XYZ file of C-alpha atoms in Angstrom:
657
model
C 20.956 225.536 113.555
C 20.622 222.352 111.498
C 23.202 219.583 111.582
C 24.413 218.110 108.319
C 24.086 214.414 107.558
C 27.393 212.607 107.031
C 25.760 210.190 104.580
C 27.068 211.917 101.428
C 30.595 211.386 102.806
C 29.802 207.843 103.878
C 27.928 206.530 100.842
C 30.899 206.287 98.469
C 32.834 204.269 101.036
C 30.129 201.707 101.827
C 31.187 199.232 99.077
C 34.545 198.853 100.839
C 33.074 197.426 104.075
C 31.315 194.195 104.991
C 27.521 194.297 105.416
C 27.149 197.959 104.408
C 23.363 197.579 104.802
C 23.758 197.859 108.596
C 24.868 201.482 108.305
C 22.225 202.905 105.937
C 19.092 203.075 108.137
C 15.612 203.473 106.690
C 14.098 200.456 108.472
C 10.341 200.042 108.470
C 8.923 202.095 111.397
C 12.116 204.098 111.883
C 11.767 207.846 112.437
C 13.713 210.790 111.005
C 12.683 214.184 112.362
C 13.784 217.701 111.535
C 16.767 218.726 113.676
C 14.662 221.577 115.085
C 11.425 219.598 115.281
C 10.162 221.524 118.338
C 10.240 224.839 116.453
C 7.563 223.663 114.019
C 5.519 221.792 116.652
C 2.551 222.913 118.712
C 4.751 222.749 121.799
C 7.401 225.136 120.500
C 10.517 225.968 122.446
C 13.860 224.158 122.253
C 14.320 220.666 120.834
C 15.829 217.969 123.081
C 17.937 215.512 121.090
C 18.889 211.953 122.115
C 21.346 209.577 120.452
C 20.559 206.067 121.748
C 23.094 203.268 121.563
C 23.191 199.568 122.239
C 26.994 199.163 122.297
C 27.239 196.191 119.968
C 26.903 195.470 116.263
C 23.681 196.289 114.399
C 22.674 192.628 114.249
C 22.702 192.408 118.061
C 21.659 195.965 118.865
C 18.651 196.476 116.622
C 16.452 193.764 118.209
C 17.193 195.097 121.718
C 13.812 195.918 123.199
C 15.096 198.459 125.704
C 16.507 200.758 123.022
C 13.497 200.247 120.725
C 11.068 201.197 123.495
C 12.970 204.348 124.497
C 13.359 205.333 120.829
C 9.597 205.172 120.400
C 8.650 206.772 123.740
C 10.936 209.736 123.067
C 9.930 210.272 119.442
C 6.251 210.390 120.395
C 6.946 213.839 121.890
C 6.941 216.484 119.177
C 9.771 218.413 120.911
C 12.116 215.416 121.277
C 14.259 213.899 118.522
C 15.712 210.425 119.135
C 17.990 208.493 116.789
C 19.971 205.243 117.086
C 23.608 204.343 116.707
C 25.435 201.010 116.977
C 29.030 199.857 117.226
C 30.872 199.795 113.916
C 33.020 196.879 112.830
C 36.801 197.231 112.400
C 36.615 197.830 108.642
C 34.122 200.684 109.048
C 36.125 202.097 111.960
C 39.174 202.264 109.667
C 37.129 203.996 106.956
C 35.814 206.546 109.479
C 39.208 207.282 111.034
C 40.844 207.664 107.595
C 37.972 209.886 106.490
C 38.137 212.148 103.434
C 39.244 215.642 102.506
C 36.985 217.009 105.262
C 38.674 214.897 107.945
C 37.540 211.814 109.885
C 33.899 210.686 109.607
C 32.395 210.820 113.115
C 30.243 208.210 114.870
C 26.835 208.665 113.258
C 23.219 207.697 113.815
C 21.587 205.272 111.377
C 18.397 207.336 111.188
C 19.532 210.808 110.063
C 23.262 209.972 109.817
C 23.915 212.904 112.124
C 27.097 213.123 114.205
C 26.534 211.675 117.687
C 28.589 214.521 119.159
C 25.951 217.042 118.059
C 23.168 215.616 120.260
C 22.217 216.856 123.742
C 22.206 213.400 125.291
C 24.017 210.159 124.441
C 22.224 207.254 126.129
C 23.816 203.793 126.239
C 22.016 200.636 127.367
C 24.302 197.968 128.854
C 22.900 194.468 129.340
C 26.456 193.183 129.815
C 29.638 194.802 131.063
C 31.610 193.480 128.092
C 30.275 196.385 126.003
C 32.350 198.976 127.867
C 35.217 199.085 125.346
C 32.688 199.605 122.545
C 31.383 202.638 124.451
C 34.878 204.150 124.594
C 35.323 203.526 120.884
C 32.022 205.237 120.070
C 32.926 208.246 122.263
C 36.301 208.562 120.554
C 34.867 208.218 117.049
C 32.217 210.812 117.944
C 34.891 213.297 119.042
C 33.489 213.325 122.592
C 36.250 213.478 125.253
C 36.605 210.063 126.925
C 36.641 211.471 130.443
C 33.573 213.267 131.726
C 35.675 215.956 133.437
C 37.116 217.004 130.057
C 33.761 217.608 128.352
C 32.652 221.097 127.415
C 29.325 222.877 127.137
C 28.638 221.545 123.623
C 29.390 217.887 124.324
C 26.471 215.484 124.905
C 25.577 214.349 128.410
C 26.576 210.663 128.415
C 24.081 208.495 130.333
C 24.343 204.751 131.064
C 21.360 202.493 131.657
C 20.503 198.793 131.571
C 21.337 196.040 134.054
C 25.063 196.846 134.176
C 24.204 200.389 135.340
C 23.378 198.998 138.796
C 27.142 199.161 139.336
C 28.416 201.858 136.951
C 31.547 202.548 139.025
C 33.996 200.923 136.543
C 32.824 203.447 133.909
C 32.283 206.353 136.338
C 35.111 208.360 134.723
C 33.548 208.049 131.260
C 29.847 208.730 131.902
C 28.120 211.863 133.136
C 25.186 210.030 134.687
C 23.595 206.608 135.197
C 19.961 205.562 135.494
C 18.942 202.517 137.515
C 15.825 200.540 136.644
C 13.015 201.063 134.136
C 13.656 203.748 131.538
C 10.278 204.657 130.039
C 9.352 207.429 132.473
C 12.823 208.610 133.436
C 13.959 209.452 129.877
C 10.998 211.816 129.621
C 11.795 213.314 133.026
C 15.430 213.860 131.946
C 14.196 215.427 128.696
C 11.982 217.820 130.674
C 14.940 218.902 132.828
C 17.145 219.481 129.760
C 14.359 221.421 128.009
C 13.741 223.671 131.007
C 17.485 224.334 131.336
C 17.636 225.249 127.639
C 14.577 227.506 127.949
C 16.359 229.385 130.729
C 19.359 229.864 128.406
C 21.513 227.163 130.027
C 22.198 228.794 133.411
C 25.299 227.468 135.202
C 26.338 225.486 132.134
C 26.882 221.760 132.069
C 27.565 221.541 135.808
C 24.177 223.033 136.676
C 22.372 220.678 134.294
C 24.048 217.679 135.947
C 23.174 219.095 139.391
C 19.505 219.366 138.387
C 19.571 215.746 137.262
C 21.300 214.568 140.459
C 19.043 216.339 142.991
C 16.036 214.356 141.717
C 17.430 211.452 143.756
C 16.854 209.122 140.807
C 19.801 209.921 138.554
C 23.362 209.095 139.594
C 26.065 211.609 138.653
C 29.430 210.032 139.631
C 31.237 213.404 139.448
C 29.295 214.553 142.538
C 30.568 211.669 144.697
C 34.018 211.087 146.169
C 35.410 207.626 146.902
C 37.851 207.124 149.791
C 40.070 204.023 149.932
C 41.652 202.318 152.952
C 45.311 201.266 153.048
C 44.381 197.673 152.177
C 42.679 198.829 148.967
C 39.086 198.429 150.184
C 36.589 201.281 149.876
C 36.135 203.298 153.071
C 33.218 205.446 151.912
C 31.389 206.916 148.914
C 29.978 210.342 149.816
C 28.476 213.347 148.007
C 30.953 216.193 147.535
C 28.462 219.084 147.438
C 25.229 220.152 149.178
C 21.860 218.824 148.027
C 23.226 215.647 146.415
C 21.546 212.538 147.904
C 23.599 209.942 149.778
C 21.699 207.132 147.997
C 20.296 207.035 144.474
C 17.079 205.070 143.972
C 16.052 202.909 141.031
C 13.025 203.664 138.850
C 10.111 201.234 138.823
C 7.388 201.440 136.178
C 4.226 200.144 137.818
C 1.430 199.968 135.235
C 2.805 198.159 132.182
C -0.598 198.315 130.477
C -0.117 202.077 130.179
C 3.131 201.535 128.276
C 2.362 199.010 125.473
C 5.666 199.378 123.652
C 7.054 198.730 121.142
C 3.921 199.731 119.229
C 5.878 200.380 116.019
C 8.582 197.677 116.031
C 11.658 198.244 113.913
C 12.055 195.762 111.086
C 15.756 195.187 110.332
C 17.241 195.538 106.869
C 19.989 193.013 107.590
C 19.866 189.661 109.366
C 19.776 190.034 113.157
C 20.098 187.644 116.086
C 16.323 187.645 116.758
C 13.943 187.636 113.809
C 10.684 187.957 115.725
C 8.298 190.377 117.365
C 8.602 190.252 121.139
C 6.040 191.181 123.779
C 7.116 191.492 127.401
C 4.228 189.823 129.252
C 5.484 190.741 132.706
C 8.456 192.425 134.323
C 10.275 191.328 137.467
C 10.735 187.951 139.151
C 10.430 186.840 142.775
C 11.528 183.219 142.399
C 14.594 184.113 144.454
C 17.366 182.377 142.487
C 20.425 183.633 144.340
C 22.695 183.957 141.293
C 20.212 185.948 139.206
C 20.818 189.681 139.148
C 17.957 190.300 136.714
C 15.464 188.686 139.095
C 16.721 190.707 142.055
C 16.963 194.176 140.494
C 13.676 194.107 138.526
C 11.381 193.412 141.490
C 8.457 193.584 142.076
C 6.522 191.463 139.562
C 4.233 193.513 137.304
C 2.047 191.620 134.859
C 0.457 192.828 131.661
C -3.227 192.013 131.274
C -4.454 189.476 128.727
C -6.135 192.180 126.661
C -2.971 194.298 126.460
C -0.869 191.256 125.492
C -3.365 190.325 122.773
C -3.538 193.882 121.447
C 0.264 194.189 121.393
C 0.676 190.898 119.517
C -1.956 191.812 116.929
C -0.560 195.318 116.432
C 3.044 194.095 116.260
C 2.339 191.468 113.608
C 0.371 193.976 111.540
C 3.012 196.706 111.805
C 6.074 194.506 111.272
C 5.174 191.453 109.195
C 7.101 189.169 111.569
C 5.822 185.598 111.591
C 7.148 184.630 115.018
C 5.973 186.163 118.272
C 7.991 185.691 121.462
C 6.301 186.170 124.824
C 9.146 187.436 126.962
C 9.885 187.759 130.653
C 12.394 186.258 133.059
C 10.137 183.196 133.429
C 7.241 183.518 131.005
C 5.307 180.430 132.113
C 4.939 182.088 135.541
C 2.392 184.631 134.259
C -0.704 183.903 136.336
C -2.869 183.587 133.225
C -0.340 182.054 130.843
C -2.724 179.188 130.029
C -5.443 181.600 128.921
C -2.904 183.734 127.039
C -1.538 180.688 125.199
C -4.974 179.315 124.278
C -6.307 182.715 123.259
C -3.371 183.461 120.961
C -3.304 179.915 119.563
C -7.036 180.157 118.763
C -6.577 183.570 117.178
C -3.714 182.547 114.872
C -4.555 178.892 114.168
C -4.179 178.149 110.470
C -2.104 181.289 109.868
C 1.621 181.604 109.346
C 2.109 183.092 112.830
C 4.018 180.968 115.310
C 4.263 181.591 119.052
C 7.235 180.933 121.297
C 7.897 180.987 125.012
C 11.686 181.420 125.175
C 12.017 181.317 128.962
C 10.406 178.377 130.780
C 11.036 176.909 134.210
C 10.878 173.139 134.587
C 8.296 173.388 137.370
C 6.102 175.865 135.471
C 6.028 173.924 132.191
C 3.150 171.687 131.177
C 2.432 169.835 127.976
C -0.895 171.599 127.409
C 0.953 174.900 127.297
C 3.585 173.509 124.929
C 0.920 172.098 122.619
C -0.841 175.464 122.424
C 2.392 177.165 121.407
C 3.134 174.556 118.736
C -0.400 174.311 117.360
C 0.619 175.764 113.996
C 2.958 172.842 113.479
C 6.268 174.489 114.394
C 8.040 172.574 117.125
C 11.336 174.058 118.082
C 13.371 172.398 120.799
C 12.444 173.006 124.427
C 14.917 174.766 126.731
C 15.063 174.338 130.503
C 17.555 175.691 133.015
C 18.192 173.456 136.044
C 21.359 175.605 136.530
C 22.942 173.243 139.084
C 23.964 169.678 138.226
C 23.237 168.179 141.648
C 20.286 168.450 144.021
C 22.646 169.976 146.593
C 23.714 172.778 144.232
C 20.129 173.569 143.301
C 19.368 174.053 147.001
C 22.394 176.335 147.356
C 21.182 178.587 144.530
C 17.497 178.286 145.573
C 16.535 176.781 142.218
C 14.120 174.320 143.740
C 13.787 171.915 140.838
C 14.262 168.241 141.639
C 15.660 165.647 139.288
C 12.249 163.995 139.293
C 10.640 167.292 138.218
C 12.993 167.472 135.248
C 12.590 163.830 134.210
C 8.800 164.064 134.474
C 8.783 167.218 132.326
C 11.049 165.890 129.577
C 9.144 162.587 129.558
C 5.957 164.498 128.784
C 7.708 166.432 126.033
C 9.344 163.417 124.359
C 6.133 161.394 124.560
C 4.226 164.179 122.785
C 6.510 164.360 119.784
C 9.391 166.580 120.804
C 12.792 165.171 119.849
C 15.193 167.721 121.300
C 15.660 169.299 124.725
C 18.285 171.860 125.719
C 19.459 172.047 129.342
C 21.316 175.050 130.704
C 23.718 174.776 133.652
C 26.346 176.909 135.374
C 29.782 175.925 136.579
C 31.659 177.708 139.364
C 28.722 178.276 141.724
C 29.549 178.886 145.418
C 30.488 175.703 147.369
C 30.513 173.666 144.108
C 32.690 170.537 143.869
C 33.890 168.469 140.911
C 31.235 165.879 141.770
C 28.436 168.471 141.535
C 29.524 169.290 137.988
C 29.844 165.638 136.945
C 26.220 165.160 137.985
C 25.315 167.176 134.871
C 26.394 164.196 132.752
C 24.277 161.786 134.792
C 21.262 164.061 134.478
C 21.686 164.328 130.699
C 21.943 160.537 130.408
C 18.755 160.093 132.421
C 17.006 162.566 130.131
C 18.075 160.643 127.000
C 17.160 157.291 128.542
C 13.691 158.524 129.535
C 13.167 160.075 126.102
C 14.021 156.788 124.359
C 11.780 154.895 126.735
C 8.640 157.018 126.345
C 8.986 157.703 122.612
C 10.248 154.282 121.510
C 12.777 156.062 119.288
C 16.551 156.449 119.235
C 16.750 159.899 117.583
C 16.337 161.665 120.912
C 18.755 164.563 121.518
C 19.765 166.550 124.567
C 22.032 169.583 124.328
C 23.878 170.573 127.490
C 24.867 174.249 127.501
C 27.165 175.444 130.276
C 28.061 178.969 131.299
C 30.484 180.168 133.940
C 29.006 181.705 137.081
C 29.852 185.379 137.666
C 28.874 186.928 141.032
C 26.784 190.062 140.469
C 25.964 193.147 142.554
C 22.604 193.332 144.377
C 22.372 189.532 144.744
C 22.998 187.248 147.743
C 26.105 186.004 145.898
C 27.670 189.481 145.683
C 29.933 188.442 148.572
C 30.997 185.117 146.981
C 34.433 184.220 145.636
C 34.494 183.584 141.874
C 36.058 180.336 140.663
C 39.342 180.928 138.829
C 39.423 180.123 135.129
C 41.841 177.181 135.484
C 39.496 175.359 137.900
C 36.508 176.193 135.689
C 38.203 174.753 132.602
C 39.302 171.628 134.480
C 35.738 170.886 135.634
C 34.461 171.373 132.098
C 37.181 169.049 130.780
C 36.217 166.332 133.257
C 32.547 166.691 132.343
C 33.258 166.495 128.618
C 35.321 163.336 129.125
C 32.612 161.638 131.180
C 30.054 162.335 128.439
C 32.362 161.166 125.638
C 33.331 157.929 127.358
C 29.772 156.602 127.551
C 29.172 155.173 124.063
C 25.516 154.544 124.815
C 24.752 158.256 125.200
C 27.702 160.247 123.868
C 26.297 160.814 120.365
C 22.896 161.865 121.722
C 24.299 164.538 124.022
C 25.480 167.821 122.551
C 27.934 169.818 124.652
C 28.305 173.600 124.434
C 30.395 175.674 126.789
C 32.675 178.673 127.071
C 36.051 178.563 128.749
C 36.493 180.341 132.076
C 38.519 183.336 130.887
C 35.735 185.690 129.702
C 33.952 185.095 133.015
C 36.934 186.428 134.962
C 36.901 189.650 132.938
C 33.138 189.945 133.366
C 33.638 189.398 137.107
C 36.254 192.162 137.215
C 33.848 194.567 135.503
C 30.686 193.563 137.378
C 32.087 194.011 140.905
C 34.772 196.564 140.093
C 35.155 200.097 141.407
C 36.406 203.290 139.752
C 39.993 202.014 139.587
C 38.851 199.408 137.028
C 38.100 202.248 134.612
C 41.847 202.540 134.006
C 41.877 198.880 132.934
C 39.008 199.391 130.491
C 40.737 202.393 128.931
C 44.056 200.542 128.659
C 42.324 197.603 126.922
C 40.563 199.929 124.485
C 43.780 201.787 123.679
C 45.403 198.412 122.995
C 42.729 197.600 120.410
C 40.025 195.969 122.547
C 36.632 195.973 120.821
C 33.593 193.653 120.837
C 34.731 191.799 123.957
C 31.418 189.949 124.125
C 32.372 188.117 120.909
C 34.682 185.145 121.478
C 36.577 185.780 118.225
C 37.466 189.332 119.330
C 37.988 188.731 123.045
C 41.582 188.592 124.309
C 42.140 187.425 127.879
C 45.839 188.207 127.662
C 45.093 191.775 126.612
C 42.829 192.242 129.633
C 45.319 190.737 132.066
C 48.278 192.716 130.682
C 46.230 195.903 130.793
C 45.074 195.176 134.347
C 48.676 194.629 135.489
C 49.650 198.028 134.070
C 46.573 199.974 135.128
C 46.349 198.584 138.679
C 50.076 198.805 139.439
C 50.601 200.666 142.693
C 46.963 200.502 143.777
C 47.415 197.519 146.105
C 44.670 195.569 144.295
C 44.678 193.212 141.314
C 42.288 191.089 139.251
C 42.129 188.347 141.888
C 41.193 190.939 144.532
C 38.108 191.821 142.487
C 37.171 188.283 141.405
C 38.317 185.212 143.350
C 38.200 186.812 146.813
C 35.257 186.314 149.184
C 33.879 189.475 150.829
C 32.495 189.941 154.342
C 29.415 191.843 155.495
C 31.242 194.964 156.669
C 33.122 195.632 153.425
C 31.777 198.682 151.588
C 30.783 197.511 148.134
C 31.322 199.899 145.174
C 27.541 200.029 144.562
C 26.387 200.449 148.165
C 25.156 204.029 147.546
C 22.940 202.787 144.671
C 19.573 201.568 145.919
C 17.912 198.637 144.136
C 15.358 198.455 146.965
C 16.813 195.214 148.347
C 17.650 195.231 152.044
C 21.357 194.496 152.658
C 20.574 192.446 155.779
C 18.090 190.339 153.806
C 20.659 189.702 151.055
C 23.285 188.743 153.652
C 20.803 186.434 155.406
C 20.058 184.752 152.084
C 23.811 184.306 151.480
C 24.074 182.626 154.894
C 21.084 180.424 153.989
C 22.935 179.364 150.812
C 25.963 178.316 152.866
C 23.708 176.454 155.304
C 22.000 174.672 152.366
C 25.446 173.610 151.155
C 25.936 171.846 154.494
C 22.600 170.030 154.245
C 20.094 172.456 155.768
C 16.664 172.255 154.124
C 16.031 175.956 153.430
C 13.870 177.233 150.587
C 12.902 180.831 149.870
C 9.573 180.512 148.082
C 8.079 182.861 145.518
C 6.367 185.659 147.442
C 3.646 185.852 144.804
C 2.077 182.782 146.380
C 3.396 182.957 149.961
C 3.619 185.647 152.624
C 6.174 188.443 152.077
C 9.688 187.475 153.122
C 10.923 191.058 153.602
C 13.420 191.519 150.766
C 12.659 195.218 151.186
C 11.638 196.230 147.661
C 7.918 196.908 148.063
C 8.042 199.169 151.164
C 11.349 200.760 150.138
C 10.184 201.638 146.628
C 6.528 202.264 147.488
C 5.499 199.485 145.115
C 3.568 196.243 145.248
C 3.372 192.972 143.357
C 0.839 193.132 140.516
C -0.564 189.798 139.338
C -3.893 188.562 137.916
C -6.177 186.895 137.468
C -8.196 189.460 135.551
C -10.661 186.855 134.270
C -10.347 188.307 130.778
C -10.299 186.246 127.607
C -8.826 186.954 124.206
C -11.414 187.120 121.478
C -10.306 185.238 118.352
C -9.820 187.455 115.301
C -10.530 186.322 111.787
C -7.243 185.549 110.078
C -6.457 187.849 107.178
């Protein structure tokens, strides 16, 4: 049975909303299939239908590579239909809830404008926990019951993925399943399970489908696990509540990235988006061992793409999209073992064309001026960004970001002397063991950067932008046991730092200062280390009007705190219990039954090393790509291994068209 597009109902109302273009679809390289595409395919049988969502506005969601890749991987199968949906702004939400003579207009996809509630699977990718209220809004607009236990046979299976899915407990009541790790292979495996269940005429209903997903050992179904709490509010245990359900759920790791060169047909947005470029992920994973970095911990091991695959992806992406900027992405792109050859090969290939290359993520100790010159050969010199993270040498040892002040000064000196005029430095405030003095060292470092830039360039128009974010402890990192700094102390340290910068007339005008206050970090901390009880807070916030909490203009700290006071009343725990409290080794963490491959004893040992470094111990965990294995547990646990070059390959220059 076909499903009717809601676009005829929507079209007349588009002039009444801002940026109506974001709701119309039809982007270059987008796909609209028949609702029953499998019936007319060689494969035959039932169609499996996915609605994919990045729970934010179109301008943020469309460039998201995770969703784009899954959209393409799924639609390559002739028996799978995949479409995209994004969060709607308040004006469109009002239009949809008011509706027309046929009733409310449901949450729709931008490809076929089909109701999200009609799909088999509703997959959401969370890179940040602040998108949870947007998920609830989309479920409600789609007519899908908020709570998984209330869903019927015809409701989609709601699946969470992305980095936040490594602790999905705060949204356990709202999702049917969660997937940890890389999605390319697992979405096809899930589709196979759904297809087989449909072929068998849906035996056992929704519950049996979820059981089939759960027994794979790679898909977490919260409904099949019970959580027991102690009298003091801590978790006593998380255990399966039926036979055959695994005690631990393992993450997925895609090993050969060259076999998955996506996106091969990049979506070209109709409206302005946050990233106007074609991006190629040159490797996945990071073993630098920065203790605050969840992304580096949960994406291990390192898997590099070969030079040839990178070159082919860049050439194909430019041809298929028309983008003029290419970003080479990873957690630390200059760490690719053949980044010099990649940079030179691409610079040679596109010299004299309108194609510019960028390396958005660069470590101070991996940067060199030759590399920078290759990437700016076509005459476009954007500012350089580095992330020392900690203001003082002591703090950088605590977080295992082994970059010395001399490293930074030497790097920026090279940049300023070769024509760059602007450098951006990224730091965090609120790191474990941090003092006011550690934070004030940021100002001294910025002044040294400006002074060195003026010295080597002989100019006074040198700029340095200091960008500061609040530290939030994350699951599956050595800092998962750390106490989070309260927002008052965070704001006071930022105030002191701002004053120190402003008071120095010699440097004040050359140093830009960007920061966020400490309040959003507390909410993020509540959501990142929360358990199932936090779901009540999220629902209360949404019911009180919470939407787009990742946007400062829509975020309300008071709403979150008022909702938390109501929702957590009588539980024996509060916001401080989840955020500003230090944990010990024996406490059962909400995510302990979810296996990222990292050994708990290794993480705890690294936490103890951080505390020892704070007291002056000289401890460094080096990158295991270049040193012997230090037993984090990922490779043996996951049956994987680090994959790095050199391949010895070169990129052949292409004639510019």
